[in-house]
């Protein structure tokens, strides 16, 4: 006898596509909030201010890379304390100059519902 495999959403009565899109939205919002709280913890200057522009202009310097490494470490510690799994790994001090921005795979969002009728 062949047993049908039941997904989590089948039990909840919600399509996987809906849950995937909502989970992606939640992950993006958590990421934004984590960045804001990291800025607060580091007392980062307000975006667009003269101090912020100065830091941005010097981000490729030794001091700028050290600040970014510290930011990544603080962000990871904050996420860990909150019980949030992140895809970033705290940088190794010997590879700080080789850091690249972390990216999260994005899912393609379906903009048009095929079942929806067009008005025009």
Coordinates of C-alpha atoms in Angstrom, one line a residue:
X1 CA 0.0 0.0 0.0
X2 CA 1.3 3.4 -1.0
X3 CA 1.1 6.0 1.7
X4 CA 0.6 9.7 0.7
X5 CA 3.0 12.1 2.1
X6 CA 1.2 15.0 3.8
X7 CA 3.0 18.4 4.0
X8 CA 2.8 20.7 6.9
X9 CA 0.6 23.2 5.1
X10 CA -1.8 20.4 4.0
X11 CA -2.6 19.8 7.6
X12 CA -3.0 23.5 8.3
X13 CA -5.1 24.0 5.2
X14 CA -2.9 26.7 3.8
X15 CA -1.1 26.3 0.4
X16 CA 2.7 26.0 0.5
X17 CA 3.1 28.9 -1.9
X18 CA 1.3 31.2 0.6
X19 CA 3.3 30.0 3.5
X20 CA 6.6 30.4 1.5
X21 CA 5.7 34.0 0.6
X22 CA 4.7 34.9 4.1
X23 CA 7.8 33.2 5.6
X24 CA 10.0 35.2 3.2
X25 CA 8.3 38.4 4.2
X26 CA 8.8 37.6 7.9
X27 CA 12.5 36.8 7.3
X28 CA 13.0 40.2 5.6
X29 CA 11.3 42.1 8.4
X30 CA 13.3 40.2 11.0
X31 CA 16.5 41.1 9.0
X32 CA 15.5 44.8 8.9
X33 CA 14.7 44.9 12.6
X34 CA 17.9 43.1 13.5
X35 CA 19.9 45.7 11.5
X36 CA 18.1 48.6 13.3
X37 CA 18.7 47.0 16.7
X38 CA 22.4 46.5 15.9
X39 CA 22.6 50.2 14.9
X40 CA 21.1 51.0 18.3
X41 CA 23.5 48.8 20.2
X42 CA 26.4 50.4 18.4
X43 CA 25.0 53.9 18.6
X44 CA 25.4 54.3 14.9
X45 CA 24.9 57.7 13.5
X46 CA 21.5 58.5 11.9
X47 CA 21.3 57.5 8.2
X48 CA 22.2 60.5 6.0
X49 CA 23.8 62.5 8.7
X50 CA 27.3 64.0 8.3
X51 CA 28.8 61.4 10.7
X52 CA 27.1 58.6 8.7
X53 CA 28.4 60.0 5.4
X54 CA 31.9 60.1 6.8
X55 CA 31.7 56.5 8.0
X56 CA 30.3 55.5 4.6
X57 CA 33.1 57.3 2.7
X58 CA 35.7 55.5 4.8
X59 CA 34.1 52.0 4.8
X60 CA 36.9 50.5 2.7
X61 CA 39.6 51.7 5.0
X62 CA 41.2 49.5 7.7
X63 CA 39.1 51.3 10.4
X64 CA 35.9 51.0 8.3
X65 CA 36.5 47.2 7.8
X66 CA 37.1 46.8 11.5
X67 CA 33.8 48.7 12.3
X68 CA 32.0 46.4 9.8
X69 CA 33.5 43.3 11.4
X70 CA 32.4 44.5 14.8
X71 CA 28.9 45.3 13.5
X72 CA 28.6 41.8 12.1
X73 CA 29.7 40.2 15.4
X74 CA 27.3 42.3 17.4
X75 CA 24.5 41.5 15.0
X76 CA 25.2 37.7 15.3
X77 CA 25.4 37.9 19.1
X78 CA 22.1 39.8 19.2
X79 CA 20.4 37.3 16.9
X80 CA 21.8 34.4 19.0
X81 CA 20.5 35.9 22.2
X82 CA 17.1 36.3 20.6
X83 CA 17.1 32.7 19.4
X84 CA 17.2 33.7 15.7
X85 CA 19.2 31.7 13.3
X86 CA 21.1 33.9 10.8
X87 CA 23.0 33.0 7.7
X88 CA 25.9 35.2 8.6
X89 CA 29.0 33.9 10.3
X90 CA 31.0 36.3 12.5
X91 CA 34.1 37.2 10.5
X92 CA 37.5 35.9 11.3
X93 CA 39.7 38.9 12.2
X94 CA 42.3 37.6 9.6
X95 CA 39.8 37.7 6.8
X96 CA 38.1 41.1 7.6
X97 CA 39.6 42.7 4.4
X98 CA 38.0 39.9 2.3
X99 CA 34.5 40.3 3.6
X100 CA 31.6 40.3 1.2
X101 CA 28.0 41.2 2.0
X102 CA 25.8 38.3 3.1
X103 CA 23.0 37.5 0.8
X104 CA 19.9 35.4 1.4
X105 CA 18.4 33.4 -1.4
X106 CA 15.3 35.2 -2.6
X107 CA 12.2 33.4 -3.9
X108 CA 10.6 34.7 -7.0
X109 CA 7.2 36.3 -6.1
X110 CA 4.3 35.6 -8.3
X111 CA 2.8 39.0 -9.1
X112 CA -0.3 38.0 -11.0
X113 CA -2.7 35.3 -9.9
X114 CA -3.6 33.2 -12.9
X115 CA -7.1 32.5 -11.5
X116 CA -7.8 36.3 -11.3
X117 CA -9.8 37.8 -14.2
X118 CA -8.4 40.8 -16.0
X119 CA -10.5 43.9 -16.0
X120 CA -9.1 45.1 -19.3

